[in-house]
XYZ file of N, CA, C and O in Angstrom:
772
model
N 70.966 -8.099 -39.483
C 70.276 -8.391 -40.703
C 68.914 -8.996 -40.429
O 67.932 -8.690 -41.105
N 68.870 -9.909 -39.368
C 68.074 -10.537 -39.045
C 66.746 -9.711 -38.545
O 65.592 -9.833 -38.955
N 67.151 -9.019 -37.748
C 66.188 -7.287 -36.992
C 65.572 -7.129 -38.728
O 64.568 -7.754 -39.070
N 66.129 -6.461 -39.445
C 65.680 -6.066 -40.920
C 64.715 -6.576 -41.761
O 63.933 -5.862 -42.390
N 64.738 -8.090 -41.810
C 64.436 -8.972 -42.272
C 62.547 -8.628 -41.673
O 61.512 -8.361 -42.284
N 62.869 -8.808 -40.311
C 61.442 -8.887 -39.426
C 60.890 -7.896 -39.577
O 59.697 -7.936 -39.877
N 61.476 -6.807 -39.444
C 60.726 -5.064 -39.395
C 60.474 -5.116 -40.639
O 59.441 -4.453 -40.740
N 60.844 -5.596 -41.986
C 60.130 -5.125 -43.253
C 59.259 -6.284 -43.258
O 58.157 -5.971 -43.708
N 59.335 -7.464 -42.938
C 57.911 -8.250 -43.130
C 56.792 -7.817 -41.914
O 55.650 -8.275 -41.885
N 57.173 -7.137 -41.214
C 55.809 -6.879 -40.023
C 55.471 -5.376 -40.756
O 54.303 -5.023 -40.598
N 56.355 -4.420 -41.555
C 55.452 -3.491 -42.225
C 54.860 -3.889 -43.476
O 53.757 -3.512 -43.872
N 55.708 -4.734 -44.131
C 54.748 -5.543 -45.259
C 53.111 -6.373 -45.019
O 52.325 -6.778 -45.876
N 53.000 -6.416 -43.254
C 52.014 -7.193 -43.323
C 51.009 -6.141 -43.000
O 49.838 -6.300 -43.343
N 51.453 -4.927 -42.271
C 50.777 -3.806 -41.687
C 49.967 -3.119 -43.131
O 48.806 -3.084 -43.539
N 50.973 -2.738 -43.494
C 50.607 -2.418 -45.367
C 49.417 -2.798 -46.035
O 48.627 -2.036 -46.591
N 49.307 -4.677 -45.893
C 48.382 -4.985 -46.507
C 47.064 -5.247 -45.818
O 45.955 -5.238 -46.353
N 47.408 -5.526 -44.299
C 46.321 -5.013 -43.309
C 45.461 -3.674 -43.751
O 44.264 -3.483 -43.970
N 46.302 -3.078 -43.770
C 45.709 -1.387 -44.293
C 45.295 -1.142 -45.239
O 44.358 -0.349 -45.324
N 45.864 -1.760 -46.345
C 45.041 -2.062 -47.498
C 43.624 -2.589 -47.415
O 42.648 -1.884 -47.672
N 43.562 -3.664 -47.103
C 42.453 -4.648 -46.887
C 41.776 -3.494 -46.438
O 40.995 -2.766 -47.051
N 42.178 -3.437 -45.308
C 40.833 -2.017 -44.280
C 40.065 -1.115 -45.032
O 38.877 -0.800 -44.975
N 41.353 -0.632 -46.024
C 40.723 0.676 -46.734
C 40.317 0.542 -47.862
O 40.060 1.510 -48.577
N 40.161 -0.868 -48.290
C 38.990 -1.445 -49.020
C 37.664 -2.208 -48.774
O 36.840 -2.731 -49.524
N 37.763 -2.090 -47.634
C 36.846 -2.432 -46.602
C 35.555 -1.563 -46.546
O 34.364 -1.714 -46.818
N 36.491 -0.426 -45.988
C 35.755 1.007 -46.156
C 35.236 1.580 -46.970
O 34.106 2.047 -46.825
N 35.951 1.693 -48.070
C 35.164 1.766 -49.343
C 34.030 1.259 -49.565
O 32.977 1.882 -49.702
N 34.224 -0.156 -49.621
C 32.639 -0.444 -50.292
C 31.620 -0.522 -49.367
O 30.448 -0.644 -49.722
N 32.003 -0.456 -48.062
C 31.119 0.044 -47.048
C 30.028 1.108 -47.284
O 28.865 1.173 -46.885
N 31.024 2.192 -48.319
C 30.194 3.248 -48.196
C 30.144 3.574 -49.830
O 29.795 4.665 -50.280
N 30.407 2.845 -50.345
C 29.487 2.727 -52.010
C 28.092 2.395 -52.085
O 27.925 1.199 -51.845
N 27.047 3.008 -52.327
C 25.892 2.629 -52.373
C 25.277 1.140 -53.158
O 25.520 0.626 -54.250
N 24.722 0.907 -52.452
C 24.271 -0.860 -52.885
C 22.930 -0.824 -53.724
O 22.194 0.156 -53.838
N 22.795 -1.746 -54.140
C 21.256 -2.010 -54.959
C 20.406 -1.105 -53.731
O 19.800 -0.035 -53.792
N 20.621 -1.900 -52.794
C 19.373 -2.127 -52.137
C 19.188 -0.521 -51.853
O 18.055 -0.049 -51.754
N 20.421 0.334 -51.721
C 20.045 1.751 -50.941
C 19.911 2.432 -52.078
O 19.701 3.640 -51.974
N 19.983 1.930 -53.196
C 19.405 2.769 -54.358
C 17.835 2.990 -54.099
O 17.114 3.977 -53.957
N 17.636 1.464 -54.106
C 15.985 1.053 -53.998
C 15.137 1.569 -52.449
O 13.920 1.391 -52.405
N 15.530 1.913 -51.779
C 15.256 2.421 -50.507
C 13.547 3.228 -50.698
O 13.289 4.151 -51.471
N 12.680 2.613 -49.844
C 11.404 3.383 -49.966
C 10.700 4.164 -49.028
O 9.994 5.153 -49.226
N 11.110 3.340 -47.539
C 10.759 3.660 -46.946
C 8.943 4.245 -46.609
O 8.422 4.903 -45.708
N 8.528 3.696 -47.653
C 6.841 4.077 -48.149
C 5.750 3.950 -47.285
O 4.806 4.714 -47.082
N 6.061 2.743 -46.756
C 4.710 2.036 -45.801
C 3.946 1.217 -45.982
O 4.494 0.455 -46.779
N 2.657 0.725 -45.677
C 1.937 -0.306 -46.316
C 0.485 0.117 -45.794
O -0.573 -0.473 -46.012
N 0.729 1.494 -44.916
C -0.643 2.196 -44.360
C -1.797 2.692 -45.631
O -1.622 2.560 -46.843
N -2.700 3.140 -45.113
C -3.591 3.252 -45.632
C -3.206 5.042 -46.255
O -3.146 6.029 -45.522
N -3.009 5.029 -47.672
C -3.201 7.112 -47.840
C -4.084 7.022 -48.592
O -4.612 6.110 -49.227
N -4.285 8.579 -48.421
C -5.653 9.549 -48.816
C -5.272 10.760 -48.541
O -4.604 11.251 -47.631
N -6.118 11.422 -50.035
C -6.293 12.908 -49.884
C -7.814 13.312 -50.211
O -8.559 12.707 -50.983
N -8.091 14.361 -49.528
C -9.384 15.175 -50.041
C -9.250 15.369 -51.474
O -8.171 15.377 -52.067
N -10.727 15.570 -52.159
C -10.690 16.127 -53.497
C -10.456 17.263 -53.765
O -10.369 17.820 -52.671
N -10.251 18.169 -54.737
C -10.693 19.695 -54.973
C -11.828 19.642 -55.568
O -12.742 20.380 -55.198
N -11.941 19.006 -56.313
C -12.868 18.500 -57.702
C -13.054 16.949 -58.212
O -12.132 16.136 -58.273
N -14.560 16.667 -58.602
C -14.028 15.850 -59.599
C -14.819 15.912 -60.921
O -15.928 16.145 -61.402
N -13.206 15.459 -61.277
C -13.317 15.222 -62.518
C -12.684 14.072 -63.577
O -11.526 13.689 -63.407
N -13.532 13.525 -64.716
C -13.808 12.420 -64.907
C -12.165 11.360 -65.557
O -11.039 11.648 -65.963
N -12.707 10.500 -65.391
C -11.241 9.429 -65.440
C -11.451 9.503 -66.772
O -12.489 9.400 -67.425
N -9.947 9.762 -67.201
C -9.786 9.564 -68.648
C -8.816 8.272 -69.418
O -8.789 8.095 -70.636
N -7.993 7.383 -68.327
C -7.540 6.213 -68.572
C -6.355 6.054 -67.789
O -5.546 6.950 -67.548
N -6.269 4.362 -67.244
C -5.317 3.959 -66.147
C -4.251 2.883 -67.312
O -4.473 1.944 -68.077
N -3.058 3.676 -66.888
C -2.160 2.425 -67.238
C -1.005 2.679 -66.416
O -0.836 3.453 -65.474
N -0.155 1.749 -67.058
C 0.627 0.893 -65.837
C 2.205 0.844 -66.523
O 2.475 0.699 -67.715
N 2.933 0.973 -65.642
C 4.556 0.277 -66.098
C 5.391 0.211 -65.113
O 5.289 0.806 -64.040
N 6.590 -0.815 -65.589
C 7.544 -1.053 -64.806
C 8.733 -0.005 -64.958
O 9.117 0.742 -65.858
N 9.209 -0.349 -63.427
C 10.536 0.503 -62.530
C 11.351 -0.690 -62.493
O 11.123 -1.875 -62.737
N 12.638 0.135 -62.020
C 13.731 -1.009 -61.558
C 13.577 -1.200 -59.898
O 14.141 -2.082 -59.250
N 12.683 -0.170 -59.358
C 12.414 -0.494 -57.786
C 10.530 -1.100 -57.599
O 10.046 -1.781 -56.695
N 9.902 -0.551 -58.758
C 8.482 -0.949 -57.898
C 7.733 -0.816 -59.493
O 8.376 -0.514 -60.498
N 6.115 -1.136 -59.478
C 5.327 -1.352 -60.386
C 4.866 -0.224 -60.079
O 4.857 0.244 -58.940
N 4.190 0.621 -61.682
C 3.698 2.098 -61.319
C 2.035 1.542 -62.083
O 1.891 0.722 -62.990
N 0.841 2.400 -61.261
C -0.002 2.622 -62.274
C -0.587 4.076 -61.839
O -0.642 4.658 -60.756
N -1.048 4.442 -63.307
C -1.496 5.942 -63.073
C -3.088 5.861 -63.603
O -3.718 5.069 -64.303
N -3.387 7.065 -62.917
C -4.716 7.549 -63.130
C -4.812 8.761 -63.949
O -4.474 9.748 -63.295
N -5.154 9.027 -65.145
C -4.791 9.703 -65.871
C -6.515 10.743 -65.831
O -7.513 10.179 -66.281
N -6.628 12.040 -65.331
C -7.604 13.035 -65.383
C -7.834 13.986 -65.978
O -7.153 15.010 -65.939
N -8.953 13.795 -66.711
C -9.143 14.752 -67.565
C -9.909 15.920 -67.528
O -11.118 16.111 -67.403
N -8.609 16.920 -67.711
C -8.960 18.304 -67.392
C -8.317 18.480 -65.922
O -8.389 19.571 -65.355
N -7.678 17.356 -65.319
C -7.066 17.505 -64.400
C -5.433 18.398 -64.293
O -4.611 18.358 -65.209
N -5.199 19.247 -62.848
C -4.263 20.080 -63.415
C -3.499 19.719 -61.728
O -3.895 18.807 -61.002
N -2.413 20.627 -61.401
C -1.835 20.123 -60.227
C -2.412 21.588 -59.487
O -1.745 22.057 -58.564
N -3.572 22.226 -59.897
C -4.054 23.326 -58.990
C -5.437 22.577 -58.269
O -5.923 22.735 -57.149
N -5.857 21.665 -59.456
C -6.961 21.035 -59.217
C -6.861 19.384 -58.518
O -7.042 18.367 -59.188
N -6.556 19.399 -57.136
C -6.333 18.184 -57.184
C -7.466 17.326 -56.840
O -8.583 17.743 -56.537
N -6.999 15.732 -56.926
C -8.243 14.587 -57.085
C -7.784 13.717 -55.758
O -6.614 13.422 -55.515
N -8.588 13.465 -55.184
C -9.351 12.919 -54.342
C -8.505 11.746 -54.376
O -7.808 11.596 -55.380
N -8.434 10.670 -53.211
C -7.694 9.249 -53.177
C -7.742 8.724 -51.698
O -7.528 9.322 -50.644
N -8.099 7.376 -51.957
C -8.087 6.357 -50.951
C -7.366 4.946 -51.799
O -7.676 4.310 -52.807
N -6.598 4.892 -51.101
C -5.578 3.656 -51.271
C -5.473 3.142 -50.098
O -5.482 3.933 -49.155
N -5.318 1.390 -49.760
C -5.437 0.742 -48.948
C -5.362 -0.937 -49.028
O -4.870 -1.334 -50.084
N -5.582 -1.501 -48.520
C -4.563 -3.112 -48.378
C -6.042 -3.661 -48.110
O -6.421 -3.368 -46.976
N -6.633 -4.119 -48.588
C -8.342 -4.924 -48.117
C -7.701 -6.535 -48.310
O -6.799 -7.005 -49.003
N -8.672 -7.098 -47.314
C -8.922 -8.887 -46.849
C -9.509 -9.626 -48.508
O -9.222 -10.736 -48.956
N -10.616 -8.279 -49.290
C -11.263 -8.818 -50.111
C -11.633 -7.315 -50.715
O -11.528 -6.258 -50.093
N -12.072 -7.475 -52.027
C -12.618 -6.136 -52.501
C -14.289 -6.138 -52.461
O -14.612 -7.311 -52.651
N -14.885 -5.729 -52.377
C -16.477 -5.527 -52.653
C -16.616 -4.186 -53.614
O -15.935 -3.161 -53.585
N -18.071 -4.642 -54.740
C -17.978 -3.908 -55.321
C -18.923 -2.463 -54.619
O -19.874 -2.536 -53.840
N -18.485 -1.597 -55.016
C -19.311 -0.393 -54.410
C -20.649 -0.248 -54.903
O -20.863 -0.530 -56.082
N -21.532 0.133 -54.202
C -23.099 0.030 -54.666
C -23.726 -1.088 -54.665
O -24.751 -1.074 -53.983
N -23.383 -2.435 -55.388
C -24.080 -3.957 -55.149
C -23.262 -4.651 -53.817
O -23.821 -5.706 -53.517
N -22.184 -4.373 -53.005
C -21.260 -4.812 -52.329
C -21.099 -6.523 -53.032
O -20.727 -7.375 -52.225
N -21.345 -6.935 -54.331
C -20.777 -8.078 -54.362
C -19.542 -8.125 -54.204
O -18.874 -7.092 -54.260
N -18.940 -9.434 -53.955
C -16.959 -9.584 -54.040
C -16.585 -9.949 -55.362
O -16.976 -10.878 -56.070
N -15.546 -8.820 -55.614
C -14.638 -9.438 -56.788
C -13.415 -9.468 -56.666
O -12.649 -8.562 -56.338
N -13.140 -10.893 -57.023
C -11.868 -11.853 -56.884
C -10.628 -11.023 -57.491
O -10.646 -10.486 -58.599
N -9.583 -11.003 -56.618
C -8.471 -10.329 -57.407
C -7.652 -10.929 -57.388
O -7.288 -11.062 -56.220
N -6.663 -11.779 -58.477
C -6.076 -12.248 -58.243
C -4.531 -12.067 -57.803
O -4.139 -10.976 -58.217
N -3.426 -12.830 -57.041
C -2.261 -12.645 -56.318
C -2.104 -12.564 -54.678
O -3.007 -13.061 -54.005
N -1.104 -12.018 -54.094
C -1.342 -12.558 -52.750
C -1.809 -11.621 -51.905
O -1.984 -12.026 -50.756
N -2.098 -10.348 -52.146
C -2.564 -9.369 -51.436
C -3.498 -8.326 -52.485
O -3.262 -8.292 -53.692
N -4.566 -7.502 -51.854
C -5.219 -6.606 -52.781
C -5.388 -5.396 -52.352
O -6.200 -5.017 -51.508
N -4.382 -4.592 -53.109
C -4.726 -2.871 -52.652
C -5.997 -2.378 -53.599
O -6.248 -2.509 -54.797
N -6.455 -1.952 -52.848
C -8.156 -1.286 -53.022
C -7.835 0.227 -53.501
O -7.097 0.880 -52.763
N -8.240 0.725 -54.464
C -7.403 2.009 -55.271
C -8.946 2.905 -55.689
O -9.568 2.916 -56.752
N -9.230 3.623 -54.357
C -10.536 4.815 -54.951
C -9.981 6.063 -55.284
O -9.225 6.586 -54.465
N -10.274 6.740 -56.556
C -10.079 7.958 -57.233
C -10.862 8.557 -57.461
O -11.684 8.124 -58.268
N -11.030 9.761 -56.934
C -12.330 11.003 -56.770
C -12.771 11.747 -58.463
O -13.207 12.845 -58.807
N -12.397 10.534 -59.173
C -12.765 10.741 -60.685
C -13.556 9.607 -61.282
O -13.043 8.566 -61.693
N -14.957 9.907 -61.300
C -15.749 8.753 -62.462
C -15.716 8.633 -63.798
O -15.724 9.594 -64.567
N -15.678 7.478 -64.122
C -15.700 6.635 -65.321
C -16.582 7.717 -66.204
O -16.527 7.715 -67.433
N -17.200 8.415 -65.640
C -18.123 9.215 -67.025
C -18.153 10.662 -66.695
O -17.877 11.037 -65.556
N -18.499 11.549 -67.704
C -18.202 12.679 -67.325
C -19.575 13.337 -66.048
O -20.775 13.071 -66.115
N -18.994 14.079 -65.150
C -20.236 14.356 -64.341
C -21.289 15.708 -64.459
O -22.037 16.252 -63.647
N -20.918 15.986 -66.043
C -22.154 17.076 -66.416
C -23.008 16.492 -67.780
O -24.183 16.672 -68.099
N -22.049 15.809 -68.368
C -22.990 14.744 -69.679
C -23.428 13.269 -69.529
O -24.211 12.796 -70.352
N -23.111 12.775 -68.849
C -23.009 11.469 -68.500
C -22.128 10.153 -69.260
O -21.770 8.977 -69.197
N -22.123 11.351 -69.966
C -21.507 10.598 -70.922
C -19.903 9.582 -70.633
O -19.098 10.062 -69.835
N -19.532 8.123 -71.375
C -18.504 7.667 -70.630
C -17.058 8.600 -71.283
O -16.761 9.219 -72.304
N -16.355 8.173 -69.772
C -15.177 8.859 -70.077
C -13.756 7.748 -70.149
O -12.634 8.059 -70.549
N -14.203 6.382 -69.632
C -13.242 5.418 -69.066
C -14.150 4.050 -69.326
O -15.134 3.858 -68.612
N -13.811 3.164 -70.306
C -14.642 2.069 -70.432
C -14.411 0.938 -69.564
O -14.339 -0.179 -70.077
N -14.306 1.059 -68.513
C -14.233 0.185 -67.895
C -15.569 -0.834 -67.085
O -16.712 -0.430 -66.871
N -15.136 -1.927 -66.813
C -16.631 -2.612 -66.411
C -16.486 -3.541 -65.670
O -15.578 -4.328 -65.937
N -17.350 -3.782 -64.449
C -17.138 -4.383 -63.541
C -16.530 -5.554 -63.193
O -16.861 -6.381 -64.043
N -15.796 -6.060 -62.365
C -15.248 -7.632 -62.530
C -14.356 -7.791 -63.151
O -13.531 -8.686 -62.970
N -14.326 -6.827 -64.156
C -13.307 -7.193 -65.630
C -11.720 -6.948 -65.369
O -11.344 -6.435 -64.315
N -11.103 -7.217 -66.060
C -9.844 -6.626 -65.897
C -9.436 -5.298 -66.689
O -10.058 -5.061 -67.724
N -8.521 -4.492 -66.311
C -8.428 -2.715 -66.884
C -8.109 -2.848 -68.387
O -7.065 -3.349 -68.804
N -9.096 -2.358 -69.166
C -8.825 -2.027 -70.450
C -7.742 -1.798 -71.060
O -7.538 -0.588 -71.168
N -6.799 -2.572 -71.596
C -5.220 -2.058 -72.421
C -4.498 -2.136 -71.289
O -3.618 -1.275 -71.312
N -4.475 -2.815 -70.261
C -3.881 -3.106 -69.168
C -3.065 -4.775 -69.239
O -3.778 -5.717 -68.894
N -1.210 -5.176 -69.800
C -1.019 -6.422 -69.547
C -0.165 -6.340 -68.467
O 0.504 -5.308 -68.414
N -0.037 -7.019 -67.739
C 0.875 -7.119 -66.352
C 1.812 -8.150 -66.733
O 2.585 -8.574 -65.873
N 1.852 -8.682 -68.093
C 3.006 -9.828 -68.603
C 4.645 -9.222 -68.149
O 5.174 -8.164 -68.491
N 5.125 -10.199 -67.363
C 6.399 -9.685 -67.312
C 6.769 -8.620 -65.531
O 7.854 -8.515 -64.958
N 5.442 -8.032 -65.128
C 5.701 -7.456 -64.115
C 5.830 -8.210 -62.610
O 5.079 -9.081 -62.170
N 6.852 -7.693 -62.042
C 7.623 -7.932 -60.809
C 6.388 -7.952 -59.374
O 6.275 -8.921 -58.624
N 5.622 -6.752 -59.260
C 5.000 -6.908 -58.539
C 3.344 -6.797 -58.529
O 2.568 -7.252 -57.689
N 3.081 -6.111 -59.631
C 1.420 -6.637 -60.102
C 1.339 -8.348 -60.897
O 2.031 -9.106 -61.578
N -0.135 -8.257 -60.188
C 0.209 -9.554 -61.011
C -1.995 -9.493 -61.125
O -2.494 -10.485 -61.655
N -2.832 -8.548 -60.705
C -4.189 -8.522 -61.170
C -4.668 -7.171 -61.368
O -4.269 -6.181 -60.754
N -5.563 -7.202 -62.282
C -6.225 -5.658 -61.835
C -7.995 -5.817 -62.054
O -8.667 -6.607 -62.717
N -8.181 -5.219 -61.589
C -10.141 -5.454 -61.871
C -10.644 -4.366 -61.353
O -10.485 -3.929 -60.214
N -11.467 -3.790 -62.523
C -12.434 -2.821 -62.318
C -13.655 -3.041 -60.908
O -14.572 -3.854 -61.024
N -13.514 -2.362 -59.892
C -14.561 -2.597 -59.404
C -16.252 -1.785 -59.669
O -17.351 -2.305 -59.472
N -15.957 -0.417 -60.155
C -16.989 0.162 -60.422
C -16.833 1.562 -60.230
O -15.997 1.867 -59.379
N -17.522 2.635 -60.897
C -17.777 3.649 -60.839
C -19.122 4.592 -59.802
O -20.136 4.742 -60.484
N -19.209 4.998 -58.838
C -19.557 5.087 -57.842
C -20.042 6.320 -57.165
O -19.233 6.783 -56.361
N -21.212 6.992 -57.299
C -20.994 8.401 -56.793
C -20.205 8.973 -56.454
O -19.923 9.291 -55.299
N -19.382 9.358 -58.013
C -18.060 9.855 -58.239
C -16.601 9.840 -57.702
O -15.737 10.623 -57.308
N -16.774 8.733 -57.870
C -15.497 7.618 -57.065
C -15.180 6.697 -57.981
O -16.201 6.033 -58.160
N -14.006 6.160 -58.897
C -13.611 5.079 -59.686
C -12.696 4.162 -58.415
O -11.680 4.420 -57.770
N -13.694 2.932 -58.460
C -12.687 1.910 -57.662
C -12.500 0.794 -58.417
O -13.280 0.109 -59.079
N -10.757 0.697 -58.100
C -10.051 -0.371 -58.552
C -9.552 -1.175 -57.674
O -9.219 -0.766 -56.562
N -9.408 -2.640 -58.107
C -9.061 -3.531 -57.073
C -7.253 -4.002 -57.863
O -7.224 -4.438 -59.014
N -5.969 -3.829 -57.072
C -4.787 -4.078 -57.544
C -4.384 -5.683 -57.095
O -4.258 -5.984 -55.908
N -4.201 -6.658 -58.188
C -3.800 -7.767 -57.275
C -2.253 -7.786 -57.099
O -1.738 -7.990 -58.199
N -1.377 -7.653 -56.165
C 0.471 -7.793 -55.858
C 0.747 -8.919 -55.288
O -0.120 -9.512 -54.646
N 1.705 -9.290 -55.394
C 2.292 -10.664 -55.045
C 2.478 -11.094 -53.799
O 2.519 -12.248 -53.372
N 2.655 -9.459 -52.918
C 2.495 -9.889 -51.291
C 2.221 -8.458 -50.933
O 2.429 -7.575 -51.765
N 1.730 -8.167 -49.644
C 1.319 -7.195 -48.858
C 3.061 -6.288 -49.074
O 4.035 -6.671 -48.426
N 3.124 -5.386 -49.832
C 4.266 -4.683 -50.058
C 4.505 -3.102 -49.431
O 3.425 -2.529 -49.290
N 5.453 -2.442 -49.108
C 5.259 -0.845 -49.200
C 5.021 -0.364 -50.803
O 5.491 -0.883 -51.816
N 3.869 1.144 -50.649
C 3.495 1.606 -51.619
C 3.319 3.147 -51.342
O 2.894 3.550 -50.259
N 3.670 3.993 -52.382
C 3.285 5.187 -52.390
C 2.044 5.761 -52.998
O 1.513 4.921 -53.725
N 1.246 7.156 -52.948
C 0.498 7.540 -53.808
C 0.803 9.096 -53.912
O 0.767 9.748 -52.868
N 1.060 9.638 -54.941
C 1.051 11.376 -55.356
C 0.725 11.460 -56.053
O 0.706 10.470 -56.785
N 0.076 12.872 -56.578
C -0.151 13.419 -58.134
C 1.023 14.629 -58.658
O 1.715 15.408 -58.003
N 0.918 14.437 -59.855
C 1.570 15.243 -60.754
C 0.493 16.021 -62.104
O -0.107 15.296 -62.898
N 0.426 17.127 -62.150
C -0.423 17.511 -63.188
C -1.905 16.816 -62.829
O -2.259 16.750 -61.652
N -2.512 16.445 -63.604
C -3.642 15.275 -64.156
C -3.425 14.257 -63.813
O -4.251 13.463 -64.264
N -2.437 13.662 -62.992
C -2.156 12.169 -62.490
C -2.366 12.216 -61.205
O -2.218 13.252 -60.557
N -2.891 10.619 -60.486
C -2.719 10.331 -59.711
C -2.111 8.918 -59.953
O -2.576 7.962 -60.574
N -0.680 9.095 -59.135
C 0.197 7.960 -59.193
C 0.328 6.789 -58.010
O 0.513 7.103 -56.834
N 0.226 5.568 -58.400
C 0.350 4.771 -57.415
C 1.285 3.573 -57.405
O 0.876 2.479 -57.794
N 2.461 3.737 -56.996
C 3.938 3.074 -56.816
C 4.165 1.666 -55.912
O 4.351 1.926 -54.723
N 4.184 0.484 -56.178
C 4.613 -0.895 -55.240
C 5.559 -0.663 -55.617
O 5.879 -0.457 -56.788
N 6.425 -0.650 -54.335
C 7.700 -1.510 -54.135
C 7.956 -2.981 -54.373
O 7.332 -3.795 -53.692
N 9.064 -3.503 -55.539
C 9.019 -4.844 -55.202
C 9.311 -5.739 -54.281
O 9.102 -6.946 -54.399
N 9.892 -5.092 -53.155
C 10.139 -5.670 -51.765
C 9.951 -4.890 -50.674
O 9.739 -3.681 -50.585
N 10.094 -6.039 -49.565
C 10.127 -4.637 -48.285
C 11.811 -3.871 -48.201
O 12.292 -2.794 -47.849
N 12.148 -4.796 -48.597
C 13.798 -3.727 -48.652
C 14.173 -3.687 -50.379
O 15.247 -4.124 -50.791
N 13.382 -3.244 -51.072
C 13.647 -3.165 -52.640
C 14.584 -3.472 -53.011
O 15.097 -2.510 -53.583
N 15.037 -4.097 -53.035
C 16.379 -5.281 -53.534
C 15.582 -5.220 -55.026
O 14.368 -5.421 -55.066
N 16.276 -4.958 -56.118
C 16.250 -5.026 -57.667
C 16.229 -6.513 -58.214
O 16.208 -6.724 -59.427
């Protein structure tokens, strides 16, 4: 009886050993916040050649559950016609043409050039009211995770540069879609939500 007794409590314990394990395993391999958020992006400097340019027709901005988006919205822009981009992590911004510095505020500043000017480049006419120093027109960052400035730096032999202020030197993406050029912070280096 005694033999009996032992062999069903050493498979009772095996049982729940095995249990445990194979709940173990499981959530091992259930996807987590964090591998939702996965970016793998970088913090390097991108750029593309232009096809064209053509003129900025308005930048705005919104939140993700992984990163802060802002777009460049082109007008007359198409995804046959693409636009021009330099994105990059600067010490300080300077404005283009006067090289004065303008202050951006937060803990790091991505420098955001788009091969589309503020005005159109056969009328002169404006296309994007934006103005130097200032912060982006219809632009609030209330509430966002990883912007936290934005400031016009200037319009530029056909170049719109913007200065982004983020909370720390982050990974970031840049692509276009249609008429957009999109530019994505991650809110972390391992995007934890």
């Amino acid at each position: 009886m005694r033999r009996w007794g032992t062999a069903l409590a050493a498979m009772a314990l095996a049982g729940a050993g095995l249990a445990t394990t194979m709940g173990t395993a499981h959530a091992a391999t259930k996807p987590s916040a964090a591998a939702a958020c996965a970016t793998g992006w970088g913090s390097g400097v991108k750029s593309a050649q232009p096809a064209a340019h053509k003129p900025l027709k308005n930048i705005k901005t919104s939140r993700h559950a992984c990163f802060d988006r802002m777009v460049f919205d082109i007008k007359g822009g198409t995804a046959a016609s693409k636009t021009g981009y330099r994105v990059g992590y600067v010490d300080h911004l300077y404005q283009d043409g006067s090289g004065d510095e303008i202050p951006v505020g937060g803990g790091a500043v991505l420098e955001v050039r788009v091969a589309a000017p503020s005005y159109d480049p056969q009328t002169g006419a404006e296309s994007y009211p934006g103005r130097a120093r200032k912060p982006l027109p219809g632009v609030n960052l209330t509430g966002y995770k990883t912007f936290k400035d934005t400031r016009f730096g200037s319009s530029f032999e056909g170049d719109t540069q913007v200065g982004l202020g983020v909370r720390a030197k982050l990974p970031f993406r840049v692509f276009q879609s249609g008429g957009q050029v999109i530019v994505d912070v991650a809110h972390s280096w391992n995007a934890v939500r």
